[in-house]
PDB file of C-alpha atoms and ligand atoms in Angstrom:
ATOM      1  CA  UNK A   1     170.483 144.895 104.079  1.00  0.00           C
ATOM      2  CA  UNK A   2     172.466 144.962 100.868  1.00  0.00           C
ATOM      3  CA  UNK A   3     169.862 146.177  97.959  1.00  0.00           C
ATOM      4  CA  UNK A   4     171.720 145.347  94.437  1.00  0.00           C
ATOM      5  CA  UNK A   5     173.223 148.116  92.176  1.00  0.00           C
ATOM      6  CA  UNK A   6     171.481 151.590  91.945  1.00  0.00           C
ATOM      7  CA  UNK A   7     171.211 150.830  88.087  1.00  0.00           C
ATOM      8  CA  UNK A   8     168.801 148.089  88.419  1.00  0.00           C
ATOM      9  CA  UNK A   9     167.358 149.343  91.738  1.00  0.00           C
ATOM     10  CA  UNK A  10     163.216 150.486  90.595  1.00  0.00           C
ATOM     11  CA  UNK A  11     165.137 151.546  86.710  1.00  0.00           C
ATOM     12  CA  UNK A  12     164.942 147.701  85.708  1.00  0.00           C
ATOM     13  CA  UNK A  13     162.795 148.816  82.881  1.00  0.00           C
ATOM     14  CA  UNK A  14     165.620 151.275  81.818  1.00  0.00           C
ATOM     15  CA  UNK A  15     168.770 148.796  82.661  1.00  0.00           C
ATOM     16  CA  UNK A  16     166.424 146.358  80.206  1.00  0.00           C
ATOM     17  CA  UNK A  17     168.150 148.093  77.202  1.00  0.00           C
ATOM     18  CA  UNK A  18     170.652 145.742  76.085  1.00  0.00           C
ATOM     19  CA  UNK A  19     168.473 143.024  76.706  1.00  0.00           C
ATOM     20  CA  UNK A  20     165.194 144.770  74.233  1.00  0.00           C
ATOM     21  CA  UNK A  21     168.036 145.523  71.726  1.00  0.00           C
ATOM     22  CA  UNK A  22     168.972 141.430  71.689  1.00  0.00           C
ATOM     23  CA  UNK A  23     165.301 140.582  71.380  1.00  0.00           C
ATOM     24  CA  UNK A  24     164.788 143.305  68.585  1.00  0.00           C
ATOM     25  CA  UNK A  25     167.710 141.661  67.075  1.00  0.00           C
ATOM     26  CA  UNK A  26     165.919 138.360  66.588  1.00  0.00           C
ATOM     27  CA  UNK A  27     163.428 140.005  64.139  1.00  0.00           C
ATOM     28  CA  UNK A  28     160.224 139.502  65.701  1.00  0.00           C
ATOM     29  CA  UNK A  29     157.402 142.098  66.260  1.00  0.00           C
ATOM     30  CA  UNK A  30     157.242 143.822  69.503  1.00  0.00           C
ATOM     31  CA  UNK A  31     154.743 142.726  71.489  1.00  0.00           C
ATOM     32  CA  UNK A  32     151.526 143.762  74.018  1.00  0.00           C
ATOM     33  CA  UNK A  33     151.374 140.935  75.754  1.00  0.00           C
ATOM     34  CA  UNK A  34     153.612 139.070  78.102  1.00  0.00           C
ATOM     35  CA  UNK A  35     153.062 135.425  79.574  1.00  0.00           C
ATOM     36  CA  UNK A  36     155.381 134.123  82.183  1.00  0.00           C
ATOM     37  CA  UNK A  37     155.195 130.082  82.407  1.00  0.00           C
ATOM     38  CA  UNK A  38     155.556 128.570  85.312  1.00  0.00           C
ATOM     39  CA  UNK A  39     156.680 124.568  86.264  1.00  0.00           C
ATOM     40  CA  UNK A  40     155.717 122.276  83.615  1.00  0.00           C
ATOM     41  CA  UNK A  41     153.498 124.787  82.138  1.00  0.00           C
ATOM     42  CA  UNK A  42     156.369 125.630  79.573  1.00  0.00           C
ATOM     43  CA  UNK A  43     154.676 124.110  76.514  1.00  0.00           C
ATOM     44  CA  UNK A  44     152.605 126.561  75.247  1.00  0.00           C
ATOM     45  CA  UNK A  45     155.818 128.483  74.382  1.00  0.00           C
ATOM     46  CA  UNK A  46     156.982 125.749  71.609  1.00  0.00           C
ATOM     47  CA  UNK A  47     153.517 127.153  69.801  1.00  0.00           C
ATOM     48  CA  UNK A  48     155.299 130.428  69.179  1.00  0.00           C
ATOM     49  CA  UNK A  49     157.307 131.191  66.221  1.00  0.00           C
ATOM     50  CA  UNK A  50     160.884 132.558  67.909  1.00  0.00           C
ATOM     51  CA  UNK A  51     163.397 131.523  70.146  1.00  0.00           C
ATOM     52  CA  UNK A  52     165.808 133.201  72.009  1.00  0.00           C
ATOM     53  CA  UNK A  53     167.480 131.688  74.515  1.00  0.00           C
ATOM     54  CA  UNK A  54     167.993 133.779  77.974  1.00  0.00           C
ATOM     55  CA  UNK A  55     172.006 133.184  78.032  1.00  0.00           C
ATOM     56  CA  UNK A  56     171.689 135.410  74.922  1.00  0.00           C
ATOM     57  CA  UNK A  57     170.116 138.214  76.783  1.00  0.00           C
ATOM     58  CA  UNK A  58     172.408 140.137  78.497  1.00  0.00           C
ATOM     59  CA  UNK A  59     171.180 140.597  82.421  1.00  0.00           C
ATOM     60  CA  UNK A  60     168.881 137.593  82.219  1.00  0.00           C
ATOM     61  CA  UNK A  61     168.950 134.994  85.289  1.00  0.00           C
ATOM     62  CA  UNK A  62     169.285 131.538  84.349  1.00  0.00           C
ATOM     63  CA  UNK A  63     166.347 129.514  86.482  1.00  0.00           C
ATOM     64  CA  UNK A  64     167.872 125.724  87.748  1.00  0.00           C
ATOM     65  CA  UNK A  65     164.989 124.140  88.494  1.00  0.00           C
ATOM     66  CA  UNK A  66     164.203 121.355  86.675  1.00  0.00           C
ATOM     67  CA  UNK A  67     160.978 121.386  84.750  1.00  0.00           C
ATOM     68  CA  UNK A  68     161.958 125.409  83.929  1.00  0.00           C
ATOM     69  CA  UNK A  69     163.460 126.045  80.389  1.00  0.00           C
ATOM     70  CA  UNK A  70     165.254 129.177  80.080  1.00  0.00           C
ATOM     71  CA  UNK A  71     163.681 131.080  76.568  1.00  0.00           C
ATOM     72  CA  UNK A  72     161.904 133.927  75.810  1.00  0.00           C
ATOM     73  CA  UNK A  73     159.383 132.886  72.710  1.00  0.00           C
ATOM     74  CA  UNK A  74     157.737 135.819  70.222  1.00  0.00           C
ATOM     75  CA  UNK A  75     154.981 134.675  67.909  1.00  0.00           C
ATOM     76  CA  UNK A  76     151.288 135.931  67.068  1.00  0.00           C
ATOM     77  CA  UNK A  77     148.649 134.404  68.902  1.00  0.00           C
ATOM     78  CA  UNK A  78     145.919 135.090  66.106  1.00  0.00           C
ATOM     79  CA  UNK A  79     147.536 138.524  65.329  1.00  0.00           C
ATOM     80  CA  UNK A  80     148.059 139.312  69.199  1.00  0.00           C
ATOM     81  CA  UNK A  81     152.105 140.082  69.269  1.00  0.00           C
ATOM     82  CA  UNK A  82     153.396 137.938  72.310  1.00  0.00           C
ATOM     83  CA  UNK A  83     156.575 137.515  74.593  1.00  0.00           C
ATOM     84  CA  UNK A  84     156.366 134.403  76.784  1.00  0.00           C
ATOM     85  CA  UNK A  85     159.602 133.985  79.302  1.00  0.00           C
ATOM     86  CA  UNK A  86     159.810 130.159  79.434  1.00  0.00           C
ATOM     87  CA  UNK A  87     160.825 129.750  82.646  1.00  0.00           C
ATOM     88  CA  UNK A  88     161.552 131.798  85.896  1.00  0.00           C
ATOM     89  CA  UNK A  89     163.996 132.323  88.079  1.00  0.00           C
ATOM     90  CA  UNK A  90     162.866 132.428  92.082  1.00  0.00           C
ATOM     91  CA  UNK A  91     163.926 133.795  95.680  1.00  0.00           C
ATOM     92  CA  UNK A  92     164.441 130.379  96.850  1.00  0.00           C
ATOM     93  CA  UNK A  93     167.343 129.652  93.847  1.00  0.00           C
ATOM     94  CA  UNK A  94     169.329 132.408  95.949  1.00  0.00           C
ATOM     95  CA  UNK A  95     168.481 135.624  93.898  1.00  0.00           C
ATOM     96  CA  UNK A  96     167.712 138.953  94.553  1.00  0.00           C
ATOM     97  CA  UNK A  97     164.101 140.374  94.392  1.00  0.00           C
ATOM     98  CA  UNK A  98     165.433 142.552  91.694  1.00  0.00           C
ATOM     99  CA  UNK A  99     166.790 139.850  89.632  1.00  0.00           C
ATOM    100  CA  UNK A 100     163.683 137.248  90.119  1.00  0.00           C
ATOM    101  CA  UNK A 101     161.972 140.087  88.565  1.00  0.00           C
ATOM    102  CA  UNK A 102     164.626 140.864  85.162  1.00  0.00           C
ATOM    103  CA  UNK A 103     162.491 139.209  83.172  1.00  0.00           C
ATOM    104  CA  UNK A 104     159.163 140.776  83.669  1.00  0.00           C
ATOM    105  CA  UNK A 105     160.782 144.318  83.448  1.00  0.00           C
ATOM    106  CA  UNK A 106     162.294 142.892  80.206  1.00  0.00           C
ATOM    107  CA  UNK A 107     158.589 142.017  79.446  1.00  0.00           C
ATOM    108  CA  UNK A 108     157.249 145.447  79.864  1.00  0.00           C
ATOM    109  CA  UNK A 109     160.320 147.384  78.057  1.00  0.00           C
ATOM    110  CA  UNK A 110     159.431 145.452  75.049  1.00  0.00           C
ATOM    111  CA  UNK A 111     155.773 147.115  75.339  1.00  0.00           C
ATOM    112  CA  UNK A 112     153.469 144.492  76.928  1.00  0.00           C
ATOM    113  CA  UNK A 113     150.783 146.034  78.658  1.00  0.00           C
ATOM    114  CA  UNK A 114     149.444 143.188  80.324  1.00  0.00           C
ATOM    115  CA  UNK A 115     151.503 140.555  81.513  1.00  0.00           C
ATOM    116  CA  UNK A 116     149.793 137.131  82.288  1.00  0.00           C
ATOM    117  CA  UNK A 117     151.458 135.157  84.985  1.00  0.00           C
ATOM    118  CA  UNK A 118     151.368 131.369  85.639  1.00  0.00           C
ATOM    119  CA  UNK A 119     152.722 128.886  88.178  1.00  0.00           C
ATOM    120  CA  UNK A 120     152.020 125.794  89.995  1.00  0.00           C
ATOM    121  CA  UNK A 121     150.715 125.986  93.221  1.00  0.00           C
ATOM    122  CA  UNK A 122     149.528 123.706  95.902  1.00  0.00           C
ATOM    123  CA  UNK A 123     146.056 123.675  96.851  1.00  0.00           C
ATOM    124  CA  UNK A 124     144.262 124.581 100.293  1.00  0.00           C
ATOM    125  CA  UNK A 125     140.525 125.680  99.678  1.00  0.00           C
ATOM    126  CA  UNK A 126     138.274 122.934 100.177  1.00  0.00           C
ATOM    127  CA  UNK A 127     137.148 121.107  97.208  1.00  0.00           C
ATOM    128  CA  UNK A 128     140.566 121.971  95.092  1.00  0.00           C
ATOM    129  CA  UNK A 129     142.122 118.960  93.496  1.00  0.00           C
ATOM    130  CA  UNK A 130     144.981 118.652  91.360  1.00  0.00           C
ATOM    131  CA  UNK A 131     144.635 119.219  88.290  1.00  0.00           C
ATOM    132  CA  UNK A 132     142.177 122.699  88.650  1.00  0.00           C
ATOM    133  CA  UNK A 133     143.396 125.817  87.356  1.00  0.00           C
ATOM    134  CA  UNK A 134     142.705 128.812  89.702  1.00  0.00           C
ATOM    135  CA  UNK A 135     141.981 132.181  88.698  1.00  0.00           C
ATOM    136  CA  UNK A 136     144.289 134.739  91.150  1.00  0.00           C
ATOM    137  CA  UNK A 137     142.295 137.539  92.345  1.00  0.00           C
ATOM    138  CA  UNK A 138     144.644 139.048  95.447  1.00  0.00           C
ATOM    139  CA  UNK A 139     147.651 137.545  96.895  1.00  0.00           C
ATOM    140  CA  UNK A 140     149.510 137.356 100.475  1.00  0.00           C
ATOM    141  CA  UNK A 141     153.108 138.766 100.026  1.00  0.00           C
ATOM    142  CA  UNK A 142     154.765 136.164 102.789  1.00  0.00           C
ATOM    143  CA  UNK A 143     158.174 135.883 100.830  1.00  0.00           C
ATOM    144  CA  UNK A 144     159.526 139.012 103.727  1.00  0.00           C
ATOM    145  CA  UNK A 145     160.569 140.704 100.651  1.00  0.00           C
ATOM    146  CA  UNK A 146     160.062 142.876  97.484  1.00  0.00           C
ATOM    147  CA  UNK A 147     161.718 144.073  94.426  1.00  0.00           C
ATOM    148  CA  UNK A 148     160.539 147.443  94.876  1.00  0.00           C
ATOM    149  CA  UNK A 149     163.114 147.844  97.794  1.00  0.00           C
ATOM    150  CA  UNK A 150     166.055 150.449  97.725  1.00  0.00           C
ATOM    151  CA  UNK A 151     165.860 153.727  95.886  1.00  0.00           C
ATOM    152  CA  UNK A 152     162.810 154.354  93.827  1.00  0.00           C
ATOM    153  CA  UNK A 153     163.091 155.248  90.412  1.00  0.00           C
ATOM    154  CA  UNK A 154     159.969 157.526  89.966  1.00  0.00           C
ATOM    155  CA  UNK A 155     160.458 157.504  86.346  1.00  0.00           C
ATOM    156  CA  UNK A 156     159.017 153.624  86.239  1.00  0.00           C
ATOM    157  CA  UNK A 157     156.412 154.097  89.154  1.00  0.00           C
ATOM    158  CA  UNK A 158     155.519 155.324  92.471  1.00  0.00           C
ATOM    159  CA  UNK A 159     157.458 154.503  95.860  1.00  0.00           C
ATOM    160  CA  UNK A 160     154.058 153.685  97.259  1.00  0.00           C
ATOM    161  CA  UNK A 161     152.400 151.670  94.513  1.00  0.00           C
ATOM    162  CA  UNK A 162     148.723 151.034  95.493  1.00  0.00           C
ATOM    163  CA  UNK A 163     147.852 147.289  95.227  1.00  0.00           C
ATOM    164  CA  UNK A 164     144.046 147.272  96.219  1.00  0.00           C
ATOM    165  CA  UNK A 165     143.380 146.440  92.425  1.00  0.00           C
ATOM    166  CA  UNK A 166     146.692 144.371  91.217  1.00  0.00           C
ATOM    167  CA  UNK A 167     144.907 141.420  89.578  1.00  0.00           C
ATOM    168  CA  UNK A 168     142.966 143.855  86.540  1.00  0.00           C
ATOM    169  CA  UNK A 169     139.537 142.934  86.725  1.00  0.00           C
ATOM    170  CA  UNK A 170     139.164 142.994  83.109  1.00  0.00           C
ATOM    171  CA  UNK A 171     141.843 140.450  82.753  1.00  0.00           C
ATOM    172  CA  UNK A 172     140.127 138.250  84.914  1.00  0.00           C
ATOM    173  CA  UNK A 173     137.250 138.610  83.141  1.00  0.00           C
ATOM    174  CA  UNK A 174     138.728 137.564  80.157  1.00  0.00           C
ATOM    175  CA  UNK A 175     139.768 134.295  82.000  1.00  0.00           C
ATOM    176  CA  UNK A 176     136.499 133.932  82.909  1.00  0.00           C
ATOM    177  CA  UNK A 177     134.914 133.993  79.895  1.00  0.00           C
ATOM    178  CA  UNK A 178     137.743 132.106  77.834  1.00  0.00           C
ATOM    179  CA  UNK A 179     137.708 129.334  80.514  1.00  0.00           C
ATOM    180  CA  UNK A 180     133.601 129.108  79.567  1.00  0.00           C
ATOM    181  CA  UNK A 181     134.601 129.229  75.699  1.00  0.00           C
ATOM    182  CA  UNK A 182     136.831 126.114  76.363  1.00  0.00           C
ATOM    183  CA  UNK A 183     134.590 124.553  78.504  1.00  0.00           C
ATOM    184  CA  UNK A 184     137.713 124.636  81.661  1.00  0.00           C
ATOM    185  CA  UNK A 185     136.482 124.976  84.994  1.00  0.00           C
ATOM    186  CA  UNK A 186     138.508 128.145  86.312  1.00  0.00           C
ATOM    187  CA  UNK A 187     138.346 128.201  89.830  1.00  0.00           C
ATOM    188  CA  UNK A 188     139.194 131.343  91.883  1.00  0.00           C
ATOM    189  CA  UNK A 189     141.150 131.942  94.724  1.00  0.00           C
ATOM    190  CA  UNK A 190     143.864 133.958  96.811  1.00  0.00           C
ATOM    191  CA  UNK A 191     147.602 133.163  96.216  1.00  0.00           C
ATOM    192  CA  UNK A 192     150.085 132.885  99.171  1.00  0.00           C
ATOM    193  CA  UNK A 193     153.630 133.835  98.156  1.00  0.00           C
ATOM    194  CA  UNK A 194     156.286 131.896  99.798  1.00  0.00           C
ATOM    195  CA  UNK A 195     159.764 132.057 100.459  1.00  0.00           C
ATOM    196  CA  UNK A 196     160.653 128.495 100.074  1.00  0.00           C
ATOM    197  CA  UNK A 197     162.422 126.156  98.831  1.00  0.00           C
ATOM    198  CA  UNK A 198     161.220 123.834 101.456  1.00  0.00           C
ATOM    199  CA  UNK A 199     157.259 123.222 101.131  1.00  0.00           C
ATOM    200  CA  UNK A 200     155.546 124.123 104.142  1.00  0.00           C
ATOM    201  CA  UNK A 201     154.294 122.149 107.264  1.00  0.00           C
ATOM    202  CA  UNK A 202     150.619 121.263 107.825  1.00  0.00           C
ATOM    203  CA  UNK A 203     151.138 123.744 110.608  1.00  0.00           C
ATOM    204  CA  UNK A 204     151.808 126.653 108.318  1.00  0.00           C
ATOM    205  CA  UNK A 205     149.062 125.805 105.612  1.00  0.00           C
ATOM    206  CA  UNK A 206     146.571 125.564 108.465  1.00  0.00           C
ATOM    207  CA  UNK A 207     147.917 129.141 109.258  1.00  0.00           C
ATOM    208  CA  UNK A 208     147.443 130.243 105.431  1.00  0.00           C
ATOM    209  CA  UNK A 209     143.580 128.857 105.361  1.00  0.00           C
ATOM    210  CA  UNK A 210     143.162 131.191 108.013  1.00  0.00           C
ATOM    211  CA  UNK A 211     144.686 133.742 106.762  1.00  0.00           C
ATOM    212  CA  UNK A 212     142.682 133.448 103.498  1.00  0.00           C
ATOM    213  CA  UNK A 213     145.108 131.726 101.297  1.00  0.00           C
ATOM    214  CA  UNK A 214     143.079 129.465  98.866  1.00  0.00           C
ATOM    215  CA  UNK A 215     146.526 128.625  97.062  1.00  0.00           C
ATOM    216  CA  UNK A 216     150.454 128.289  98.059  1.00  0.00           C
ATOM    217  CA  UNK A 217     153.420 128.637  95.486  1.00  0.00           C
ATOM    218  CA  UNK A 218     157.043 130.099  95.675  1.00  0.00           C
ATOM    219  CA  UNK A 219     156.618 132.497  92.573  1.00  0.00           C
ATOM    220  CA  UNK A 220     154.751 134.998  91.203  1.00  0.00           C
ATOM    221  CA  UNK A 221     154.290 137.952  94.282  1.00  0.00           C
ATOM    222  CA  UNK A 222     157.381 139.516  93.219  1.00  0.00           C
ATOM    223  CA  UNK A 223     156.833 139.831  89.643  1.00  0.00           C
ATOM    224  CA  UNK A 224     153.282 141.337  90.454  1.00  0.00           C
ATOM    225  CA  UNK A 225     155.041 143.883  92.321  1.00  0.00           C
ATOM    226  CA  UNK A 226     157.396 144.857  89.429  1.00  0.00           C
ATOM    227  CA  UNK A 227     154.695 145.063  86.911  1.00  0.00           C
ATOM    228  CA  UNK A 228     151.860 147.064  88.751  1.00  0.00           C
ATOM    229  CA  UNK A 229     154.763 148.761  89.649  1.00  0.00           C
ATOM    230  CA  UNK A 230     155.575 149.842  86.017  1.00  0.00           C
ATOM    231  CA  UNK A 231     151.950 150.072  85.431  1.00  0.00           C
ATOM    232  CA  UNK A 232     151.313 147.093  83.719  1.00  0.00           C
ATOM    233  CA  UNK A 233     148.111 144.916  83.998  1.00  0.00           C
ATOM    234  CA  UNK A 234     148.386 141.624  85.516  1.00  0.00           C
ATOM    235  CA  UNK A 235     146.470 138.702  85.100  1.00  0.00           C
ATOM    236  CA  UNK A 236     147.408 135.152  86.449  1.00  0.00           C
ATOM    237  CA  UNK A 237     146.423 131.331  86.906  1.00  0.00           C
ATOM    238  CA  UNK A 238     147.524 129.065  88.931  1.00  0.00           C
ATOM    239  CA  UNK A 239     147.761 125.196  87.955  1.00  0.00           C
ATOM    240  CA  UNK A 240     146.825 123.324  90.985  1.00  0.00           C
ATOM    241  CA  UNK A 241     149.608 120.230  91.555  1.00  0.00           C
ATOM    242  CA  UNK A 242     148.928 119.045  94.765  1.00  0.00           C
ATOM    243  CA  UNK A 243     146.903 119.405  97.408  1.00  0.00           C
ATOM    244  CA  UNK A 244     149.303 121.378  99.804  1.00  0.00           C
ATOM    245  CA  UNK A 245     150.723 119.670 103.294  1.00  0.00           C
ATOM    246  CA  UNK A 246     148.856 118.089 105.588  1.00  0.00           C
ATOM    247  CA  UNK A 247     145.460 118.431 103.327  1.00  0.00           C
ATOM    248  CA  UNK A 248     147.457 115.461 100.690  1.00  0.00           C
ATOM    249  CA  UNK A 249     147.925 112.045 102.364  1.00  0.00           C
ATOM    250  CA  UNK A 250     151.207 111.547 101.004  1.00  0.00           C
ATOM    251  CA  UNK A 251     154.830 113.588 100.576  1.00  0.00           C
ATOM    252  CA  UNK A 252     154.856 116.072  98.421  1.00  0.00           C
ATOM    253  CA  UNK A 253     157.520 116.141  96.153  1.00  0.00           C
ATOM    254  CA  UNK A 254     158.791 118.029  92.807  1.00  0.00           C
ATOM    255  CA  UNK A 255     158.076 115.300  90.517  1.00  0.00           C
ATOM    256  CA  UNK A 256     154.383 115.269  91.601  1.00  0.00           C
ATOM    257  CA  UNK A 257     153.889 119.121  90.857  1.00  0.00           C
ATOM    258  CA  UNK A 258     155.670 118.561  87.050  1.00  0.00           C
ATOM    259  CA  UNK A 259     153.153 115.147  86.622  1.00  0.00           C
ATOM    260  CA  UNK A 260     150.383 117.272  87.517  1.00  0.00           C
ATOM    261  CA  UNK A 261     151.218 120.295  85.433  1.00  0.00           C
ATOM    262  CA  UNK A 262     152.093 118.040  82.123  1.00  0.00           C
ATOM    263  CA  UNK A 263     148.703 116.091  82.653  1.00  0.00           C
ATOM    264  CA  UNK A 264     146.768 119.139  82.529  1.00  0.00           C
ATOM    265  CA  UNK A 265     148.976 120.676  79.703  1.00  0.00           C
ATOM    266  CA  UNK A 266     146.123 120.350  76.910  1.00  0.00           C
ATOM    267  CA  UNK A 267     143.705 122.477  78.605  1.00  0.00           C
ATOM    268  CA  UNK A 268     145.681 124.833  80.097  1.00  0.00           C
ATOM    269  CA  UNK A 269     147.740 125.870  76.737  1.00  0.00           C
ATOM    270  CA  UNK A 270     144.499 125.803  74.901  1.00  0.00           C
ATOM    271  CA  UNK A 271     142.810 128.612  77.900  1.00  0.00           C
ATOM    272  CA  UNK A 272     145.949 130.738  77.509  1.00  0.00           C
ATOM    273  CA  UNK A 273     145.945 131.473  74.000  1.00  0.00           C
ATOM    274  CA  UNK A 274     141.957 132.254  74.349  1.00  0.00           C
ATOM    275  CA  UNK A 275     142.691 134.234  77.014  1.00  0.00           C
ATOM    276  CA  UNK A 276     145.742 135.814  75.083  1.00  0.00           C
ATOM    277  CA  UNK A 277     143.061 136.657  72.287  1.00  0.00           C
ATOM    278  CA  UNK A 278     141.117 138.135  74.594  1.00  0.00           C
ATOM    279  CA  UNK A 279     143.875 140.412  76.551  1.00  0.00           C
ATOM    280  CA  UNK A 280     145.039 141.545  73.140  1.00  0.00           C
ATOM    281  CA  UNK A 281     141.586 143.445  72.320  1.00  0.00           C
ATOM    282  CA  UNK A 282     141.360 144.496  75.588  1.00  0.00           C
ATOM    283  CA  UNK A 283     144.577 146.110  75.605  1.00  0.00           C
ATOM    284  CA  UNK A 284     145.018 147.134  71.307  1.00  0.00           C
ATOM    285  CA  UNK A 285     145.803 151.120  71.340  1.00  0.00           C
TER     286      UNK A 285
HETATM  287  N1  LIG B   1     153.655 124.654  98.178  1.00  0.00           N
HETATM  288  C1  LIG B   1     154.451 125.632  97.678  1.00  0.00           C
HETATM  289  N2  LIG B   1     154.736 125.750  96.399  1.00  0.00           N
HETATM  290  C2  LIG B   1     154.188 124.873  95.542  1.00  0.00           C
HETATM  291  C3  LIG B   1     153.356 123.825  95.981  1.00  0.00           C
HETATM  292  C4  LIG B   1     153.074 123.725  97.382  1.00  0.00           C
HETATM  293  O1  LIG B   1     152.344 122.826  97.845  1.00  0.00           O
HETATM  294  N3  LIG B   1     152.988 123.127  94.871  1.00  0.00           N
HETATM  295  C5  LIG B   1     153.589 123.728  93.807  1.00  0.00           C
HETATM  296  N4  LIG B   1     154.314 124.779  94.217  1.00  0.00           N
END
């Protein structure tokens, strides 16, 4: 296996430098908490103040995937400091762990301590529909791979990072109780990390449900690794598109998962910045 340059390999955070010195250059504060936005969840970042676009940040991946722009947006959430990557880059678009995960190690050497994570995801617990949003409390790593791979830079985090804990169980409990504050039903489930592109077969989702998999996306598992990693808390929801192969009567298709994710825009933006409000006290020095 070819792992990518010894620079980047575990020392993201440090090889991050150029790319914290372009967002320092666009003036905004630094912030404490990160948000990651996944397919068609990318409007909550037109609510914040500053724009910089990732082909001005040197090392940042461009995503192609339709439905994904490609900014980083700094603003105050109601005087919580905030980074939001809109749009992400995956495994499945051909790049390296390491790279998928640029942007979250950009996230954390700009100071977030808690980085919020969304995506779309299709549904397999019974009783999911599209449209829910789903708390993640534990995921299945089935991508076969991991940014952490190659030398470890013990200077960011352990070679053996312990994940028995990686979604913080304060975070979710800010979800949980800015979900009841909104009056949004937050569901909660486990998140199966896949490879992709290709979305599975009825065959493999009936494999998942057994497995324990209440949710299925192609995002997401890598970036937790980076971050817990570092030492940063993680949080994440997932918007529910589609009910996943084999459970949804028809195709499944792109253009469904983007529908989905756009018709549940109003509640979804309005839950993140309460639970951005809520993050920021938890994690304020
Ligand atoms: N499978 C995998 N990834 C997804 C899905 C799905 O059904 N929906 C949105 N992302």
């Amino acid at each position: 296996m070819q792992f990518e340059s010894a620079a980047r390999s575990g020392g993201g955070v440090a090889a991050a430098a150029a790319a914290v010195a372009a967002v320092d250059d666009a003036g905004a504060r630094r912030p404490t908490v990160g948000v990651v936005l996944g397919s068609g969840l990318g409007a909550f970042g037109d609510t914040l103040a500053r724009k910089v676009p990732y082909a001005e940040i040197p090392g940042m991946p461009q995503s192609t995937v339709q439905g994904h722009a490609g900014n980083l947006c700094l603003g105050d959430v109601e005087g919580v400091a905030v980074a939001c990557l809109q749009g992400r880059v995956h495994l499945y678009e051909g790049h390296g762990p390491e790279t998928v995960v640029f942007g979250v190690r950009l996230l954390a050497a700009l100071g977030c301590r808690a980085v919020l994570l969304t995506n779309a995801a299709g549904g397999i617990a019974e009783g999911f529909a599209p449209g829910d949003l789903m708390l993640i409390v534990d995921h299945l790593n089935l991508t076969g791979t991991s940014p952490l791979l190659g030398p470890n830079d013990a200077t960011v985090g352990p070679r053996f990072p312990d994940m028995s804990r990686a979604y913080d169980a304060a975070l979710c409990e800010r979800a949980r109780v800015a979900a009841r504050a909104r009056g949004v039903a937050l569901r909660e489930g486990v998140y199966a990390g896949m490879l992709g592109p290709a979305y599975e077969t009825p065959a493999e989702i009936r494999m998942l449900r057994t497995l324990g998999a209440d949710a299925v996306g192609m995002s997401t598992v890598p970036e937790v690794l980076a971050l817990r990693h570092a030492g940063v808390r993680v949080g994440a929801i997932s918007c529910i598109t589609n009910l996943a192969a084999g459970i949804s009567k028809t195709p499944l298709d792109h253009a469904e998962v983007e529908a989905t994710a756009r018709r549940t825009r109003d509640a979804f933006v309005g839950l993140l910045g309460a639970w951005i409000v809520g993050v920021g006290a938890e994690v304020a020095p």
